[in-house]
Coordinates of C-alpha atoms in Angstrom, one line a residue:
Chain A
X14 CA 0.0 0.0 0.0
X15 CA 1.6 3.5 -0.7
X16 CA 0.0 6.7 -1.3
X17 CA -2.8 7.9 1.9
X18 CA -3.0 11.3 0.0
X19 CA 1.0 11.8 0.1
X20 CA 1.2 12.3 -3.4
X21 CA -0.9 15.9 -2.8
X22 CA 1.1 16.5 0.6
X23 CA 4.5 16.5 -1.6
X24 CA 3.2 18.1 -4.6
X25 CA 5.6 21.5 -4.8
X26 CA 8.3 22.4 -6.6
X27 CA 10.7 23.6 -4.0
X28 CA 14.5 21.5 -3.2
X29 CA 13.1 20.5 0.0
X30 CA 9.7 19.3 -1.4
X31 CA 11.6 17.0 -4.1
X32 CA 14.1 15.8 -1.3
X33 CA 11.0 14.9 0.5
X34 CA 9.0 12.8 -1.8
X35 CA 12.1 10.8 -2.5
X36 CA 12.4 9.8 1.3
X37 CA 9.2 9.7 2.4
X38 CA 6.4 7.1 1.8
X39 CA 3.0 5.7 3.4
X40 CA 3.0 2.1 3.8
X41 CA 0.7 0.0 5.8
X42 CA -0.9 3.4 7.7
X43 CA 2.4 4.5 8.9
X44 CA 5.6 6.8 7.3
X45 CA 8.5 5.3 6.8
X46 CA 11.2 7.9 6.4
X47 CA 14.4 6.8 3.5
X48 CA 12.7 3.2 3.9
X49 CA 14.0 2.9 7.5
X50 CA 12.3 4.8 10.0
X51 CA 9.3 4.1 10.7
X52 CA 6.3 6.9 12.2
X53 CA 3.3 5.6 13.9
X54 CA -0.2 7.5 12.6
X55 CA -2.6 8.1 14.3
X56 CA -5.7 10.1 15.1
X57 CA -4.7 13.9 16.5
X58 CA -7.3 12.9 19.4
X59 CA -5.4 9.3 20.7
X60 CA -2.4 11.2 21.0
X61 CA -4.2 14.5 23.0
X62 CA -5.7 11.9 25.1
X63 CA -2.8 10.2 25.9
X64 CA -0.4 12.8 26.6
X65 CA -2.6 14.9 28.3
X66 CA -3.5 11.9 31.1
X67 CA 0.4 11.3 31.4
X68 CA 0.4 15.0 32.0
X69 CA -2.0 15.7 34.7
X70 CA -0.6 11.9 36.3
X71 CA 3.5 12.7 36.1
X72 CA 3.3 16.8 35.8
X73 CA 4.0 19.0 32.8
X74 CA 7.7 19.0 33.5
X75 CA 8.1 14.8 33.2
X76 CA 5.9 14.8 30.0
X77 CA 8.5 17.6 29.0
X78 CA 11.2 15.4 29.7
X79 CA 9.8 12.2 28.2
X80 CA 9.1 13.9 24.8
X81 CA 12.9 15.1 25.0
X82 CA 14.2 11.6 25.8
X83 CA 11.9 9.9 23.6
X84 CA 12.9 12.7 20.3
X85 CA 16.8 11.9 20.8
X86 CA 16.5 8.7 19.0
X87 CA 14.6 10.0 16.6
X88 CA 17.0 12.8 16.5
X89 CA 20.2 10.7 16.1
X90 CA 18.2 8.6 13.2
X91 CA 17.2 11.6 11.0
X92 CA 20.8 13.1 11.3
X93 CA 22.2 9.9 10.0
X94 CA 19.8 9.0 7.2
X95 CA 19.4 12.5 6.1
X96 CA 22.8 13.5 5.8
X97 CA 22.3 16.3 8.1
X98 CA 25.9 17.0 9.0
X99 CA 26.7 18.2 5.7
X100 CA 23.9 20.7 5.6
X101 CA 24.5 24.4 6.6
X102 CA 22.1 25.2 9.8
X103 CA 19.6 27.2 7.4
X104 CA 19.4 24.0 5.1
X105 CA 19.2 21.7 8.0
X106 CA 16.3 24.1 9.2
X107 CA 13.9 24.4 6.3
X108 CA 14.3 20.5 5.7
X109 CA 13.5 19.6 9.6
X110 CA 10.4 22.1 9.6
X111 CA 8.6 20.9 6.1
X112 CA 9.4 17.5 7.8
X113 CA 7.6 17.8 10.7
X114 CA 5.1 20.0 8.6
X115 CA 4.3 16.8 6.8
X116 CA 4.4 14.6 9.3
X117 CA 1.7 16.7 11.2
X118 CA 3.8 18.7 13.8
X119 CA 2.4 21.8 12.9
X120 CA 4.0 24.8 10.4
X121 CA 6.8 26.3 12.5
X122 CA 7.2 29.9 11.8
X123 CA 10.9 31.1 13.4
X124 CA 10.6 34.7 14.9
X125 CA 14.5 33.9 16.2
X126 CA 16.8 31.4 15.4
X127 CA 20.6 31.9 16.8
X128 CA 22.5 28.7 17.4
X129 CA 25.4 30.8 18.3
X130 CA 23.5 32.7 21.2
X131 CA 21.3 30.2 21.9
X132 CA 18.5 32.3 21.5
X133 CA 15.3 30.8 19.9
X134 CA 11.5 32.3 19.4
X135 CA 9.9 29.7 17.8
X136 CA 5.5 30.1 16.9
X137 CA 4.3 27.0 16.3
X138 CA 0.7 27.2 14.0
X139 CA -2.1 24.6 13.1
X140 CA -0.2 21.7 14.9
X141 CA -3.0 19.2 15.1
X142 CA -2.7 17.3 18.7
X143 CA -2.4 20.9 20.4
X144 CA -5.1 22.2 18.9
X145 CA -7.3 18.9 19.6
X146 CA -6.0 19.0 23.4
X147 CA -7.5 22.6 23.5
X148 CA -10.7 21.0 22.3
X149 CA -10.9 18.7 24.7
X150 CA -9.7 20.6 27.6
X151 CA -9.4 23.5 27.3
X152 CA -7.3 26.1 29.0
X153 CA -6.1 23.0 31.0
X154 CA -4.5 21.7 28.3
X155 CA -0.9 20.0 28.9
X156 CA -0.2 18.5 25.8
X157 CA 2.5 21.2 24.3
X158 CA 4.6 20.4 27.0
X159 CA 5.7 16.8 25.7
X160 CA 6.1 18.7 22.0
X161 CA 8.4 21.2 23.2
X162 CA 10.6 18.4 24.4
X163 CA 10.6 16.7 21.4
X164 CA 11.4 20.3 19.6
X165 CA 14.1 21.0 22.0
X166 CA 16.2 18.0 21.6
X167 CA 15.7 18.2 17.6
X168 CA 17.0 22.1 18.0
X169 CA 20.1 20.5 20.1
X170 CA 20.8 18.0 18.4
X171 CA 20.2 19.0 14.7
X172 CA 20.5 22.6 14.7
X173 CA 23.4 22.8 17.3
X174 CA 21.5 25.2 19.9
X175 CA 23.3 24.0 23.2
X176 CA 20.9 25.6 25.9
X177 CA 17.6 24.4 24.0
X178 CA 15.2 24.0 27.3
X179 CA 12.2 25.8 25.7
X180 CA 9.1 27.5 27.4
X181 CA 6.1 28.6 26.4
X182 CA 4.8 32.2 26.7
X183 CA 2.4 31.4 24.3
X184 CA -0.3 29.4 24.4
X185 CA -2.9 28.0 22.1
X186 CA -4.5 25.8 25.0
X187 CA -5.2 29.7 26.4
X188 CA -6.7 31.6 23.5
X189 CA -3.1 32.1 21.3
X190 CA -3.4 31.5 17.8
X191 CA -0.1 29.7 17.4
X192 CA 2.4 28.2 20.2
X193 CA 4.9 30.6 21.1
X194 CA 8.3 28.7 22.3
X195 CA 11.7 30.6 23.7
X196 CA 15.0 28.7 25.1
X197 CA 14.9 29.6 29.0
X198 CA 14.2 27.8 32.3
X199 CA 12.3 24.7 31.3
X200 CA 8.7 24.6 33.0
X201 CA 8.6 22.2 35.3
Chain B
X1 CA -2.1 -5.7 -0.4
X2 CA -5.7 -5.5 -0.1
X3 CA -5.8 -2.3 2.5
X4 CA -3.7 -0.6 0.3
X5 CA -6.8 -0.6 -2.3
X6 CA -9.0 0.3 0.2
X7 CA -7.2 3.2 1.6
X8 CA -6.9 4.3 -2.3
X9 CA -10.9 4.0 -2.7
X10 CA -11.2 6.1 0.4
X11 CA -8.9 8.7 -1.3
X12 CA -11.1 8.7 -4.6
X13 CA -14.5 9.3 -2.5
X14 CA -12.5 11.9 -0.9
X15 CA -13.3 10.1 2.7
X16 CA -9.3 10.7 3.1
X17 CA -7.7 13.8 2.0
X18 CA -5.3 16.3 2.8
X19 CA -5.2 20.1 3.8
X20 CA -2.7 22.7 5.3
X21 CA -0.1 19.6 4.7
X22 CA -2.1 18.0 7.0
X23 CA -4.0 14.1 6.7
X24 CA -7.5 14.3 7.3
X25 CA -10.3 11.4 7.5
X26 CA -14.1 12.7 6.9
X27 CA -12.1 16.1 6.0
X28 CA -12.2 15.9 10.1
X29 CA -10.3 13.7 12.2
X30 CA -6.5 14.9 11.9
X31 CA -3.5 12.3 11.9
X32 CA -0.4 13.2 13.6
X33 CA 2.7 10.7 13.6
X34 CA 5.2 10.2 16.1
X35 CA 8.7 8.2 15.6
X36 CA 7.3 4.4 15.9
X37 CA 11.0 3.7 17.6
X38 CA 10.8 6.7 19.9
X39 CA 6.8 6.0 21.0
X40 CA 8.3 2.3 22.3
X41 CA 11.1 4.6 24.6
X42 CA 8.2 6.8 25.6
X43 CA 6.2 3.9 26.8
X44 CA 9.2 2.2 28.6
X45 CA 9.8 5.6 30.2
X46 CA 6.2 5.3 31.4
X47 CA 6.7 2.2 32.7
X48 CA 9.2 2.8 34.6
X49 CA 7.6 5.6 36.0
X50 CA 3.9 4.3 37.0
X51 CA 4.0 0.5 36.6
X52 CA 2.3 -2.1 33.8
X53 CA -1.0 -1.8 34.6
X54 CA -1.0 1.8 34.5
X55 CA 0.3 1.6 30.7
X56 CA -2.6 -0.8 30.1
X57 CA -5.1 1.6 31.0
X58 CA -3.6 4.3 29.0
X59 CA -3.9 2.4 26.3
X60 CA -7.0 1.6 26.8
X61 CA -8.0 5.1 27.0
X62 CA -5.8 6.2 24.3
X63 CA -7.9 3.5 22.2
X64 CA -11.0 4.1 22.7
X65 CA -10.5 8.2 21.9
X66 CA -9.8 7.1 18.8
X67 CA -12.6 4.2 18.4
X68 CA -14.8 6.5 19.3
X69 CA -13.9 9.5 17.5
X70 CA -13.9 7.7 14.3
X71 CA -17.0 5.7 14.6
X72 CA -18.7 9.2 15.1
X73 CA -17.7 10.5 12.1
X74 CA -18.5 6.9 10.3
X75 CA -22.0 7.4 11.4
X76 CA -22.1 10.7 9.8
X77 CA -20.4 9.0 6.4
X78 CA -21.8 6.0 6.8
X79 CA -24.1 5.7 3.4
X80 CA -20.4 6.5 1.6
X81 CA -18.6 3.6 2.8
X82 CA -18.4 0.7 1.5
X83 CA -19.0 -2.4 3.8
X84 CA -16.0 -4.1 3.9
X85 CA -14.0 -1.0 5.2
X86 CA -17.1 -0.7 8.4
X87 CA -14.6 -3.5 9.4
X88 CA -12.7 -3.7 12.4
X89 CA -9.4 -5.1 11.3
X90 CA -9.4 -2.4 8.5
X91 CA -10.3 0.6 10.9
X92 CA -7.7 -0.5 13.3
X93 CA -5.4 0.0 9.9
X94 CA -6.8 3.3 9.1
X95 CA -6.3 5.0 12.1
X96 CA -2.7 3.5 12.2
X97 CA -2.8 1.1 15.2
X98 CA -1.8 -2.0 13.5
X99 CA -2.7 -4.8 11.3
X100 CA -4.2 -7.4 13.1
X101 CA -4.1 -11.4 11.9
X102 CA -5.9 -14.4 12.4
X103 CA -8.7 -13.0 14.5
X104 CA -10.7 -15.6 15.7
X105 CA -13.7 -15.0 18.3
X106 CA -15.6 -16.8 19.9
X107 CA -18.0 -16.7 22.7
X108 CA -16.0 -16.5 25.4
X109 CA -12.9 -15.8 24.1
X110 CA -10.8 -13.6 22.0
X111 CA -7.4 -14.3 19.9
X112 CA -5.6 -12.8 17.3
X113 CA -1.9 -12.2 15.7
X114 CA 0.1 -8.8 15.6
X115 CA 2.8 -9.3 12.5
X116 CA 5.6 -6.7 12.1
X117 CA 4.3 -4.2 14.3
X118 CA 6.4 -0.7 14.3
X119 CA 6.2 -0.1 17.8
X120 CA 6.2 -3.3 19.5
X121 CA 8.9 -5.0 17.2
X122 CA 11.5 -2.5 18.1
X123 CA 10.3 -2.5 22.0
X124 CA 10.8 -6.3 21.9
X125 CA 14.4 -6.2 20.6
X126 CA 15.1 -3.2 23.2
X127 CA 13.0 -4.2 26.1
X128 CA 12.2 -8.0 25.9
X129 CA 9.1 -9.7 26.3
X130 CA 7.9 -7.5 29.2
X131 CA 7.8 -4.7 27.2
X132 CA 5.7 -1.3 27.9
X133 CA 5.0 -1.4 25.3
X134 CA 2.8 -4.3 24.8
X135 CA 1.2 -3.4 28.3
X136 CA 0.1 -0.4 26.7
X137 CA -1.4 -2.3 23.2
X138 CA -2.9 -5.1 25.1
X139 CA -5.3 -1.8 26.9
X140 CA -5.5 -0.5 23.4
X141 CA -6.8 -3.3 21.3
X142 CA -9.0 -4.5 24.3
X143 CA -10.2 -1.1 23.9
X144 CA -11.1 -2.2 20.4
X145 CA -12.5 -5.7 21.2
X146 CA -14.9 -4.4 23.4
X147 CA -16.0 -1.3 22.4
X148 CA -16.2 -3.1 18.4
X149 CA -17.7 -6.5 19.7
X150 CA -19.1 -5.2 23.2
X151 CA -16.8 -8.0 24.2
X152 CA -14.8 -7.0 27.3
X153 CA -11.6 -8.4 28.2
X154 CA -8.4 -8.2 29.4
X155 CA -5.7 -9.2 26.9
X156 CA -2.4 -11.3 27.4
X157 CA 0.5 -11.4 25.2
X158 CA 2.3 -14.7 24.0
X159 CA 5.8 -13.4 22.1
X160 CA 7.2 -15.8 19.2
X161 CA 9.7 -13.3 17.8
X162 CA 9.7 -9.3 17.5
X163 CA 7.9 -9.9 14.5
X164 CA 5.1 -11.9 15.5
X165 CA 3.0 -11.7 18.7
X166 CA 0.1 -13.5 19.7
X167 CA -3.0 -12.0 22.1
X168 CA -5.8 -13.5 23.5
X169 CA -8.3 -12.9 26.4
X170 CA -11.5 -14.0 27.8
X171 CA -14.6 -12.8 28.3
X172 CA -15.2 -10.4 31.3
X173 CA -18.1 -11.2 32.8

């Protein structure tokens, strides 16, 4: 089985589009990134659910903390299998975000981005489990806590930003429009 | 394979379809993914955390969001679909939880095979047989069983290789 509607997500004419529909396919209802790694996909909802119980059980700052240990393998994967480390950081940058773009993590829009200073805004719009876990509940939302994790070690680890803890001073959960992520003190 | 022409006759009705980037089913429910590797590390970190059972309700709960959320919207489609894809084993495909094999039910009891599963396959080879996560897929295909065949249960896992696992449970009565 192939397809699910990828042929319309990649349809473009930009580098990183045409990069993308060589290394990405839909087989058996998950992705499966340069025929190796594989994504799990599923309904925005499961996911809200599940993150935002593990959440209000461990604490915002553990679900934090899982998404960040769970990302680094996925980190070290896509730096080997894309070739990342002989990318410049702006390359590295637009391929990462149309990535996660694709593979539903919402359209990153970066208002800062300096490795160097390890200083990073980041607004995160129409990612699809955030926006279902401020359906469900609300202003009590915790589910962009175990995304920034997974952000912050793929900003560390791909895009070289050393201090990459991230907060939110943003949030869609409380009536933002988009996720608004800096590197700071992580919320715990 | 024969889901692969389903899914493509759910794209052609336009039951499955795309917009901002995003997958959508019944233009409605969104799809997210999540590294299958790193979801089997997230699950171990929860086990180690709060325990077995607590994973198996998880996944039960996680499950049965997403039974639910899609049988809602079926109901709303449900003149468009074909039969055949009103099917269990195909929706479990759909919404990305696994193929499931040889399900056989009876009246008291419940069993069926897991083949090449991306989450549990790699949590196998990493975690052995006590995986978290196949605490937290037994809850979410019991979520499944019951809430599909109103057959509750509580499923156990028998592992012949990371490639191939076996459930089965009874009926709770």
């Amino acid at each position: 089985m192939c397809l699910c509607g990828a042929r319309s997500v990649f349809s473009g004419t930009t580098i990183e589009k045409k990069i993308l529909q060589k290394i990405i396919k839909i087989e058996h209802a998950h992705a499966v990134l340069l025929s190796k790694l594989h994504y799990i996909m599923w309904p925005a909802r499961s996911f809200a659910v599940m993150w935002q119980q593990l959440g209000e059980d461990l604490g915002p700052g553990e679900l934090y903390d899982i998404g960040f240990k769970a990302g680094e393998d996925g980190a070290d994967e896509i730096i080997n299998l894309m070739g990342f480390r002989t990318m410049t950081i702006p390359m590295r940058l637009r391929m990462l975000m149309r990535m996660f773009e694709v593979l539903g993590f919402g359209v990153a829009e970066w208002i800062k981005m300096d490795p160097k200073q390890n200083q990073v805004i980041l607004h995160l719009h129409n990612m699809p489990v955030i926006d279902e876990g401020k359906q469900l509940y609300g202003p009590n939302s915790l589910v962009s806590h175990h995304y920034m994790g997974i952000f912050a070690v793929h900003m560390r680890k791909e895009l070289g930003v050393e201090n990459a803890d991230l907060r939110e001073t943003q949030s869609v959960a409380k009536g933002s429009k988009f996720s608004e992520w800096v590197t700071g003190v992580k919320f715990k | 394979m024969l889901i692969g022409a389903q899914i493509n006759e759910l794209i052609l009705k336009k039951l499955l379809s795309t917009e901002k980037n995003q997958i959508k089913l019944f233009n409605n429910l969104s799809y997210s993914m999540y590294p299958a590797r790193a979801m089997s590390v997230t699950l171990e970190e929860v086990k180690t955390r709060k325990g077995s059972e607590y994973l198996r309700a998880l996944g039960y709960k996680t499950g049965k969001a997403g039974v639910d959320h899609v049988r809602d919207e079926m109901r709303i489609y449900e003149k468009m679909l074909p039969d055949r894809l009103k099917d269990i084993k195909v929706t479990l495909t759909i919404l990305g939880f696994g193929i499931i094999d040889d399900l056989d039910l009876k009246e008291k009891s419940v069993a069926f095979s897991i083949p090449s599963h991306p989450v549990i396959g790699p949590a196998i080879e990493r975690y052995g047989s006590e995986a978290g996560a196949i605490s937290f897929y037994e809850g979410l295909f019991a979520a499944f069983i019951n809430e599909w065949f109103q057959f509750p249960t509580d499923l156990s896992t028998e592992v012949l290789s990371p490639d191939n696992v076996l459930m089965r449970g009874e009926k709770r009565v």
